[in-house]
PDB file of C-alpha atoms in Angstrom:
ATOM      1  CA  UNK A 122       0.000   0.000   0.000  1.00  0.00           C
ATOM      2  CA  UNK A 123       1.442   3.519  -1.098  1.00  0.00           C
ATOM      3  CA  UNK A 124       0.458   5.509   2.574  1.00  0.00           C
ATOM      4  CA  UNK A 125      -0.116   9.246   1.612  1.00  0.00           C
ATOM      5  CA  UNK A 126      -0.260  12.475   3.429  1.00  0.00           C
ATOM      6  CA  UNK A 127      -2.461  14.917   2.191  1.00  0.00           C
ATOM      7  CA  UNK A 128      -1.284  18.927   3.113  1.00  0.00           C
ATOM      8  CA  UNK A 129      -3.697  21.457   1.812  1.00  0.00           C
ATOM      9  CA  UNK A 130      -5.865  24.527   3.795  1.00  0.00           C
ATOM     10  CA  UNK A 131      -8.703  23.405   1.374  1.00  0.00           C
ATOM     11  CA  UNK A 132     -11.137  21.311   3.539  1.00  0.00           C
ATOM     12  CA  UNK A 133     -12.887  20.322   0.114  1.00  0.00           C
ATOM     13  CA  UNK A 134      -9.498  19.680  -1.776  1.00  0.00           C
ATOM     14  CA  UNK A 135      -8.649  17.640   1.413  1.00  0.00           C
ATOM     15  CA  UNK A 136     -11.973  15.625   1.526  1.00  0.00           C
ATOM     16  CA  UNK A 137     -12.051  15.368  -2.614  1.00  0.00           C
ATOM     17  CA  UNK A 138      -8.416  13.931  -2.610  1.00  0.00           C
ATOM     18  CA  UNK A 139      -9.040  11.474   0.243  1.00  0.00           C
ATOM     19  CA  UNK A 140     -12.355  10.100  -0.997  1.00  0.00           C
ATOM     20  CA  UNK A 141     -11.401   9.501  -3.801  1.00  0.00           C
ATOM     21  CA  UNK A 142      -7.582   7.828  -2.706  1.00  0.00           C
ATOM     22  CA  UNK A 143      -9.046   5.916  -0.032  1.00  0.00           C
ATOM     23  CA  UNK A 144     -11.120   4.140  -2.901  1.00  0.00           C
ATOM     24  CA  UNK A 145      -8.000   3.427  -4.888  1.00  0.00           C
ATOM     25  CA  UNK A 146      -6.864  -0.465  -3.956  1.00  0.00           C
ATOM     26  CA  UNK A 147      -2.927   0.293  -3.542  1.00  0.00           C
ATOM     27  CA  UNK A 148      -3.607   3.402  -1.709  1.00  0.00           C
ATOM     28  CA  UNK A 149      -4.003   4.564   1.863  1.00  0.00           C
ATOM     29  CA  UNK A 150      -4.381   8.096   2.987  1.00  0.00           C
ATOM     30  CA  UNK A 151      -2.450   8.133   6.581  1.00  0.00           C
ATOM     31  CA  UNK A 152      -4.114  11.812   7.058  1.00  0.00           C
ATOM     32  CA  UNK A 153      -3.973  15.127   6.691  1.00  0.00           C
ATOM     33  CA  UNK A 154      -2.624  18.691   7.555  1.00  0.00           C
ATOM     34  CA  UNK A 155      -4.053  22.092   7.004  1.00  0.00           C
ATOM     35  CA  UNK A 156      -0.394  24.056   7.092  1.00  0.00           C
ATOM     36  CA  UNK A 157       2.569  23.644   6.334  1.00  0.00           C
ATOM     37  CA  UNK A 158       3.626  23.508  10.327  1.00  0.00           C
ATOM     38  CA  UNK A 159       0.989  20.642  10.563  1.00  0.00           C
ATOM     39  CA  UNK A 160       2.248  18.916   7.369  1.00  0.00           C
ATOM     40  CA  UNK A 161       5.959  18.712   8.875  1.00  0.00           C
ATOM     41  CA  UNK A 162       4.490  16.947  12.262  1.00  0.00           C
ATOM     42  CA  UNK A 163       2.196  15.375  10.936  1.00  0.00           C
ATOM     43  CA  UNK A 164       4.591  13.389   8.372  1.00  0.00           C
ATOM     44  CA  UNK A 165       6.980  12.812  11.107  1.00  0.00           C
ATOM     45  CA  UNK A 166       4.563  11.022  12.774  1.00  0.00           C
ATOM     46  CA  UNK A 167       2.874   8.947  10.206  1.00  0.00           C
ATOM     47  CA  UNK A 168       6.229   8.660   7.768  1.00  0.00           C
ATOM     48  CA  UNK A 169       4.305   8.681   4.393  1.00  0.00           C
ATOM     49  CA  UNK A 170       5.745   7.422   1.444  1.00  0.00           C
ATOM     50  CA  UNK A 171       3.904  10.268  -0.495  1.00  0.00           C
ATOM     51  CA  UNK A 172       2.739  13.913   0.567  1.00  0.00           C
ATOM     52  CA  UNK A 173       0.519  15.880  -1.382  1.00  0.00           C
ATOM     53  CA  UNK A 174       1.855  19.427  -0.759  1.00  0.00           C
ATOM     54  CA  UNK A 175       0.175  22.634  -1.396  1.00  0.00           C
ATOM     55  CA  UNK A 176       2.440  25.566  -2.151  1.00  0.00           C
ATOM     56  CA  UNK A 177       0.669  28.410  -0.360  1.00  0.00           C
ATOM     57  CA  UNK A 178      -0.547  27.315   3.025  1.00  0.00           C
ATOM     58  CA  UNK A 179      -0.523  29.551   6.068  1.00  0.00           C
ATOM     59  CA  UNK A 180       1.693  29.263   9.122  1.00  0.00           C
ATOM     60  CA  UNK A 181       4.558  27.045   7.173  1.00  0.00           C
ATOM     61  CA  UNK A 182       4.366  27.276   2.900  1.00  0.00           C
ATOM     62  CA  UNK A 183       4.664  23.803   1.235  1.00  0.00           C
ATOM     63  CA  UNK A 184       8.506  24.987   0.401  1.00  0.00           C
ATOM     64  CA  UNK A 185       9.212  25.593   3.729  1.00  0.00           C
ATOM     65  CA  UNK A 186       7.568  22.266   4.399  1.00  0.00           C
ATOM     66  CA  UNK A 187       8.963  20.035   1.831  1.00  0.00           C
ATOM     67  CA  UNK A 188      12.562  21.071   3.080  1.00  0.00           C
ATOM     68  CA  UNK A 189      12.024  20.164   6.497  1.00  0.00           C
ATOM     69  CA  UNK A 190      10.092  16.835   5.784  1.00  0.00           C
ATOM     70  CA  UNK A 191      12.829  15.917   3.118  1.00  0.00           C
ATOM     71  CA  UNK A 192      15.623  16.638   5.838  1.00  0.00           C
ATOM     72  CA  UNK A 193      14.034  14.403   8.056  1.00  0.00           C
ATOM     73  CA  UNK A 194      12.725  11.343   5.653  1.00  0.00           C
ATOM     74  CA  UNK A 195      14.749  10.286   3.027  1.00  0.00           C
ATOM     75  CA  UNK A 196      11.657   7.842   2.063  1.00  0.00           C
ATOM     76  CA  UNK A 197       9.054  10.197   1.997  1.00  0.00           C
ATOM     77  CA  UNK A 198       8.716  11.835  -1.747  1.00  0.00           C
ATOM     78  CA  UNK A 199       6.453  15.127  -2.035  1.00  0.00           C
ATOM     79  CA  UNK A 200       4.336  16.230  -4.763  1.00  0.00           C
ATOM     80  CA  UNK A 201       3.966  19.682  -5.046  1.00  0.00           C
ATOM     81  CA  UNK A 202       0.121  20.815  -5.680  1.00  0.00           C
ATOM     82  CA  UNK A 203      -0.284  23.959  -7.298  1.00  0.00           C
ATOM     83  CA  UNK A 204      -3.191  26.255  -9.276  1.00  0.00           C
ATOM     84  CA  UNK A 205      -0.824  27.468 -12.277  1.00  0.00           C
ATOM     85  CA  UNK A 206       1.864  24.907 -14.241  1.00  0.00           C
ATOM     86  CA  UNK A 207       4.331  27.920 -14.507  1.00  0.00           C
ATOM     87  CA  UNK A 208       4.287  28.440 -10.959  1.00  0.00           C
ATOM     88  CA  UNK A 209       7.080  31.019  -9.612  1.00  0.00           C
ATOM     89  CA  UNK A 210       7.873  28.153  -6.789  1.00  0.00           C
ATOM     90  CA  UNK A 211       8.861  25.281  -9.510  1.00  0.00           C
ATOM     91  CA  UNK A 212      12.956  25.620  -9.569  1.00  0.00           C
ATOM     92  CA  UNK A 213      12.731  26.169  -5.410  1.00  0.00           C
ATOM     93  CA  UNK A 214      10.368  23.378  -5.163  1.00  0.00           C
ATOM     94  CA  UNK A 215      12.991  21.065  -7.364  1.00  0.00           C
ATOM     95  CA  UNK A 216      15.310  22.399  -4.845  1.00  0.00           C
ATOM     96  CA  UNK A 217      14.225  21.731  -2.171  1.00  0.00           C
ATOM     97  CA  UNK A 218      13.491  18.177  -2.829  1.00  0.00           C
ATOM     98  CA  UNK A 219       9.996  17.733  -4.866  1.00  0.00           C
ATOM     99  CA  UNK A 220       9.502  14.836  -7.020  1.00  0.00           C
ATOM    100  CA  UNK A 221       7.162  16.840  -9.139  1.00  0.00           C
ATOM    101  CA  UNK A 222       3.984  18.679  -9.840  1.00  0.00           C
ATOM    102  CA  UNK A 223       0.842  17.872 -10.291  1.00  0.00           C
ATOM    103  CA  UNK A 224      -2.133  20.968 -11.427  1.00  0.00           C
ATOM    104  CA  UNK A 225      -5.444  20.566  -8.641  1.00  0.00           C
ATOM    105  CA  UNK A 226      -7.056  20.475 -12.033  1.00  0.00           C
ATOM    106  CA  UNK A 227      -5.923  17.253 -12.641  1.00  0.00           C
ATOM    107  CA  UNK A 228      -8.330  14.241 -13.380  1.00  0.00           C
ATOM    108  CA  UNK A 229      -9.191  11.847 -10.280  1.00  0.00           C
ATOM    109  CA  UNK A 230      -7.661   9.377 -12.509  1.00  0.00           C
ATOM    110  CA  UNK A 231      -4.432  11.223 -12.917  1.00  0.00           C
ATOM    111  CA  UNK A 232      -3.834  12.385  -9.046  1.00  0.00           C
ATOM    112  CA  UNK A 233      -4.018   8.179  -8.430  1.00  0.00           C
ATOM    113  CA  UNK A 234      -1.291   7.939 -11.060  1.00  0.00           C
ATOM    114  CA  UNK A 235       0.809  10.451 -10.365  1.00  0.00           C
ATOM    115  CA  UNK A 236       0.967   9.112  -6.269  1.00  0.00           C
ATOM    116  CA  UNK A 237       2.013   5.490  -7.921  1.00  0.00           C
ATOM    117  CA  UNK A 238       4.415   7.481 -10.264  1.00  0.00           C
ATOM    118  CA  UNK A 239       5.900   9.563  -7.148  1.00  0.00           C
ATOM    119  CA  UNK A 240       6.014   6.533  -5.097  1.00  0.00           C
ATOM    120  CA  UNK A 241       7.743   4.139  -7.533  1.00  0.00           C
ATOM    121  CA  UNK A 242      10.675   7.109  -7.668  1.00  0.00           C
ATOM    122  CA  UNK A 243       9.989   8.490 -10.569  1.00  0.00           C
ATOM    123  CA  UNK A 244      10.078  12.428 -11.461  1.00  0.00           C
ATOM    124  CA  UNK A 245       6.723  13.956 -12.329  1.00  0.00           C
ATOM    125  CA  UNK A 246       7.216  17.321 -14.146  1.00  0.00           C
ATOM    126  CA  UNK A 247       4.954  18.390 -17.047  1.00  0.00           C
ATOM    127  CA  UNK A 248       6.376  19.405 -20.698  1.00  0.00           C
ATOM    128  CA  UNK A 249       5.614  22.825 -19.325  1.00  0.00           C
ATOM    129  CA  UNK A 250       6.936  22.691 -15.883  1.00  0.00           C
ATOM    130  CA  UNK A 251      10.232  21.737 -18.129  1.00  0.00           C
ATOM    131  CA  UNK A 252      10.398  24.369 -20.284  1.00  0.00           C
ATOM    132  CA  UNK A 253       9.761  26.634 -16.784  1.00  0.00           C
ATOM    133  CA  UNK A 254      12.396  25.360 -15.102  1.00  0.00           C
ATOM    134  CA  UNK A 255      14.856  25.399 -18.166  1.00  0.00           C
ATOM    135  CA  UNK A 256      13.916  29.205 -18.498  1.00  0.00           C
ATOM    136  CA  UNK A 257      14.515  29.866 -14.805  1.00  0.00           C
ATOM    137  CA  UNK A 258      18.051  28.106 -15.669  1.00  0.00           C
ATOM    138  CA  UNK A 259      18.786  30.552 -18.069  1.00  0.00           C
ATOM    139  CA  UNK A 260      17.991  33.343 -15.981  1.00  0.00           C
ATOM    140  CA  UNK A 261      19.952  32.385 -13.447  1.00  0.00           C
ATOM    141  CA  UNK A 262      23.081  32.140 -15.947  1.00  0.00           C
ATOM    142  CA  UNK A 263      25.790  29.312 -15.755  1.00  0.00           C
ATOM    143  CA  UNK A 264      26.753  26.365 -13.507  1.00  0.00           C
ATOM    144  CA  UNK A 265      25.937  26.929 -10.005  1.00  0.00           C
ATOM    145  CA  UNK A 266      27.491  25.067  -6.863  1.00  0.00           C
ATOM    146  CA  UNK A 267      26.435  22.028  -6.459  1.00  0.00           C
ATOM    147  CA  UNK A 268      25.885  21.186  -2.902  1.00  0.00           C
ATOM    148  CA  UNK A 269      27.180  17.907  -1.042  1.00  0.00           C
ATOM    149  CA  UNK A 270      30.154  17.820  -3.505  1.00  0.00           C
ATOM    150  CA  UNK A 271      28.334  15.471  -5.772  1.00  0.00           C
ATOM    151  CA  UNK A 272      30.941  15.614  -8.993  1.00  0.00           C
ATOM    152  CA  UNK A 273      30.459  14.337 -12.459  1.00  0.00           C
ATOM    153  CA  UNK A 274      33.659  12.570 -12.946  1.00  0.00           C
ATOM    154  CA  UNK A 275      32.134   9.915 -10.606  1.00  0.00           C
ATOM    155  CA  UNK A 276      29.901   8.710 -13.607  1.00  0.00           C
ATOM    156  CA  UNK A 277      30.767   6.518 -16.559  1.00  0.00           C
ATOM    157  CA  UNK A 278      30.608   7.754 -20.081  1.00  0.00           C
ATOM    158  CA  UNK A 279      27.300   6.109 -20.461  1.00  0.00           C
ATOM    159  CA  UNK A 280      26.040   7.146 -16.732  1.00  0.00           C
ATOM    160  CA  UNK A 281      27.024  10.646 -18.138  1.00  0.00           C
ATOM    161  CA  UNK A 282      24.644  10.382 -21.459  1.00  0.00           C
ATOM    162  CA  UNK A 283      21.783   8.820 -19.733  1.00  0.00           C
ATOM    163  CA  UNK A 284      21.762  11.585 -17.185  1.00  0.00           C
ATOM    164  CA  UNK A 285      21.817  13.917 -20.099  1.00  0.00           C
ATOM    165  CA  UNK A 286      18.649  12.909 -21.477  1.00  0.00           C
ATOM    166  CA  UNK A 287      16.982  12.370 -18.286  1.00  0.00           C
ATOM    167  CA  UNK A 288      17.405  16.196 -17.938  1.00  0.00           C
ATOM    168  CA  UNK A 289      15.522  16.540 -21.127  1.00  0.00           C
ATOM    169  CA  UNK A 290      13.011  15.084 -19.287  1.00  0.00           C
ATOM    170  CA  UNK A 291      12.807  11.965 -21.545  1.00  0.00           C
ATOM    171  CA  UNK A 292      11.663   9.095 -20.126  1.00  0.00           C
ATOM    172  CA  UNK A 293      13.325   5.622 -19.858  1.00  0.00           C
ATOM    173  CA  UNK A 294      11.394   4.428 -23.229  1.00  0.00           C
ATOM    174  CA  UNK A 295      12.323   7.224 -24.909  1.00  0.00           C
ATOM    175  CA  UNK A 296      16.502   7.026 -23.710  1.00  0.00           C
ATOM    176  CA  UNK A 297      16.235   3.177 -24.920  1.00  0.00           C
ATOM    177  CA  UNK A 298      15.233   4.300 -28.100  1.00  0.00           C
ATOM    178  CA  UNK A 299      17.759   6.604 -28.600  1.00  0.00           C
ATOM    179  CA  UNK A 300      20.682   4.949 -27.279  1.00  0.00           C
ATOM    180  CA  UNK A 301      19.288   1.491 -28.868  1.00  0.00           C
ATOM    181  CA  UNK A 302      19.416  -0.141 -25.979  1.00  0.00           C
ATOM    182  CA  UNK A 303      16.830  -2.582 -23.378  1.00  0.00           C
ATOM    183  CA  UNK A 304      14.347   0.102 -21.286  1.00  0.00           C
ATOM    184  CA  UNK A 305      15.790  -2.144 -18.473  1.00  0.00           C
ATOM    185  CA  UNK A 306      19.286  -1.371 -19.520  1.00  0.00           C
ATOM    186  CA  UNK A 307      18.185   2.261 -19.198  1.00  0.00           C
ATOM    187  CA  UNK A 308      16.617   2.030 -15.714  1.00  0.00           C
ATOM    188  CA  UNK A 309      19.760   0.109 -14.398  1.00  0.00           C
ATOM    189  CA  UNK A 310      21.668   3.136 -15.494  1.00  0.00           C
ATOM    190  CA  UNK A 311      18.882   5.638 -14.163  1.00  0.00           C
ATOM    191  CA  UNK A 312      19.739   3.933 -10.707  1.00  0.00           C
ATOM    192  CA  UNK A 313      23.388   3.822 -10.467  1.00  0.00           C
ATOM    193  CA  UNK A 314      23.314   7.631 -11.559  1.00  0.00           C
ATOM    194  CA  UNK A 315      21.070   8.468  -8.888  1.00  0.00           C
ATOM    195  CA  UNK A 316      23.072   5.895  -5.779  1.00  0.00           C
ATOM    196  CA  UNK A 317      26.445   7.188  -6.979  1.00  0.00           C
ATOM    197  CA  UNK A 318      25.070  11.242  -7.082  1.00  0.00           C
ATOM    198  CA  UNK A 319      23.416  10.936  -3.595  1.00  0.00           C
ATOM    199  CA  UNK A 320      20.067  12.164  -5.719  1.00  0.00           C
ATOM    200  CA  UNK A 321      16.565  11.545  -4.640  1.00  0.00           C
ATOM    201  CA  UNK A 322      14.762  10.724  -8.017  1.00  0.00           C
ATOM    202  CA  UNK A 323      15.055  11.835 -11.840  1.00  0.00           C
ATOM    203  CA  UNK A 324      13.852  15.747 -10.563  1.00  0.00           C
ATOM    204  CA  UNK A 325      16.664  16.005  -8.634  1.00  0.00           C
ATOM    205  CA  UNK A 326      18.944  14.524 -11.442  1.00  0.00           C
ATOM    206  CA  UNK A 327      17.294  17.158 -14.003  1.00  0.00           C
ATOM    207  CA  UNK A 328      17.856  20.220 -11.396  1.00  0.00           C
ATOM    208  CA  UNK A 329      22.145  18.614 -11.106  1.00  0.00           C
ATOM    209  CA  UNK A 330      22.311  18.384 -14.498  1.00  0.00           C
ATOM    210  CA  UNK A 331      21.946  21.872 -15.374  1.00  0.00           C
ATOM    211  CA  UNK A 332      23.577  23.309 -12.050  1.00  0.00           C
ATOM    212  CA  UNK A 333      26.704  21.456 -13.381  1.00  0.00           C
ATOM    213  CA  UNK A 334      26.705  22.674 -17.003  1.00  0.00           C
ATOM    214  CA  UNK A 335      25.951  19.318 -18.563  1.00  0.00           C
ATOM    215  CA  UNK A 336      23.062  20.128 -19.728  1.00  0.00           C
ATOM    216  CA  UNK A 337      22.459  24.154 -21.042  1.00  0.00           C
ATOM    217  CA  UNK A 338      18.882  25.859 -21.537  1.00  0.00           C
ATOM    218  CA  UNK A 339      18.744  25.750 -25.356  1.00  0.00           C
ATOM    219  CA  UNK A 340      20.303  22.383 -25.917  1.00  0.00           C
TER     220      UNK A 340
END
């Protein structure tokens, strides 16, 4: 069972998500928080393997929030719900940890998905949340400092191109298919990148790759 937290000051976005979760069979809402204060405790005590995260919550924001709950729980992944794809909080969301974004727009059908997505590791970012966050890079100018001392030269050749294309937010059937190669092959690589890196998921791989120059907005 994939055990999710559910942060939002909505009551109805609360209720909405956790009807309809709770009628999903691999899913299990632990429970919920109305801030961002009460989303950090509350996750501490239940340990969630997902938390649905509003961005703008009183007392604590969902940044705030994801930080400390990602600090604390290397298990727990956080999906960032937000009103508008081209949110200002997407890069410092990535930042701080999120595996992704999903709009409260979304489909009942696609808010299941995207928890099993989340759980299983995976990144979810939109085409458009991309092209955000590739825009933001380019503001920002070149390679930043990449925290933990995480270095590139600890990466095979082939490590190295996979990583590439992960930052083009390609997924692993797509990088088989252009490196002619098994989608296992691809996921084996996927993992070793993100072990040997320290890195959460395939968002945090896309937000290293460009702090490190390897991949440039444009390319």
């Amino acid at each position: 069972m994939i055990r999710v937290l559910i942060a939002d000051d909505q009551g109805m976005v609360r209720t909405g998500f956790t009807v309809f979760l709770s009628g999903q069979p691999d899913i299990e809402v632990a429970g919920e928080a109305a801030d961002g204060r009460e989303a950090v405790d509350r996750a501490a005590e239940l340990d969630p393997d997902v938390v649905l995260m509003d961005v703008r919550m009183p007392v604590m924001n969902g940044l705030e929030a994801t930080r400390e709950i990602l600090a604390r729980q290397e298990s727990t992944k956080v999906l960032i719900l937000t009103t508008f794809d081209l949110d200002d909080y997407v890069y410092e969301a990535l930042r701080a940890g999120a595996s992704g974004f999903l709009l409260k727009d979304a489909s009942a059908a696609q808010l299941a998905e995207a928890v099993r997505v989340v759980a299983g590791g995976e990144a979810l970012i939109a085409p458009s949340i991309t092209k955000r966050l590739i825009h933001e890079f380019a503001r920002l100018g070149g390679p930043r400092p990449v925290p933990g001392g995480r270095r590139l030269d600890e990466l095979t050749e082939r490590e190295t191109e996979v990583l590439a294309l992960v930052a083009q937010a390609l997924s692993n059937q797509e990088i088989a298919a252009k490196l002619f190669v098994a989608e296992q092959t691809v996921k084996t690589h996927v993992g070793r990148v993100l072990m040997k890196l320290g890195l959460r998921d395939r968002a945090q791989a896309i937000v290293f790759a460009y702090e490190t120059g390897l991949v440039r907005p444009g390319e």
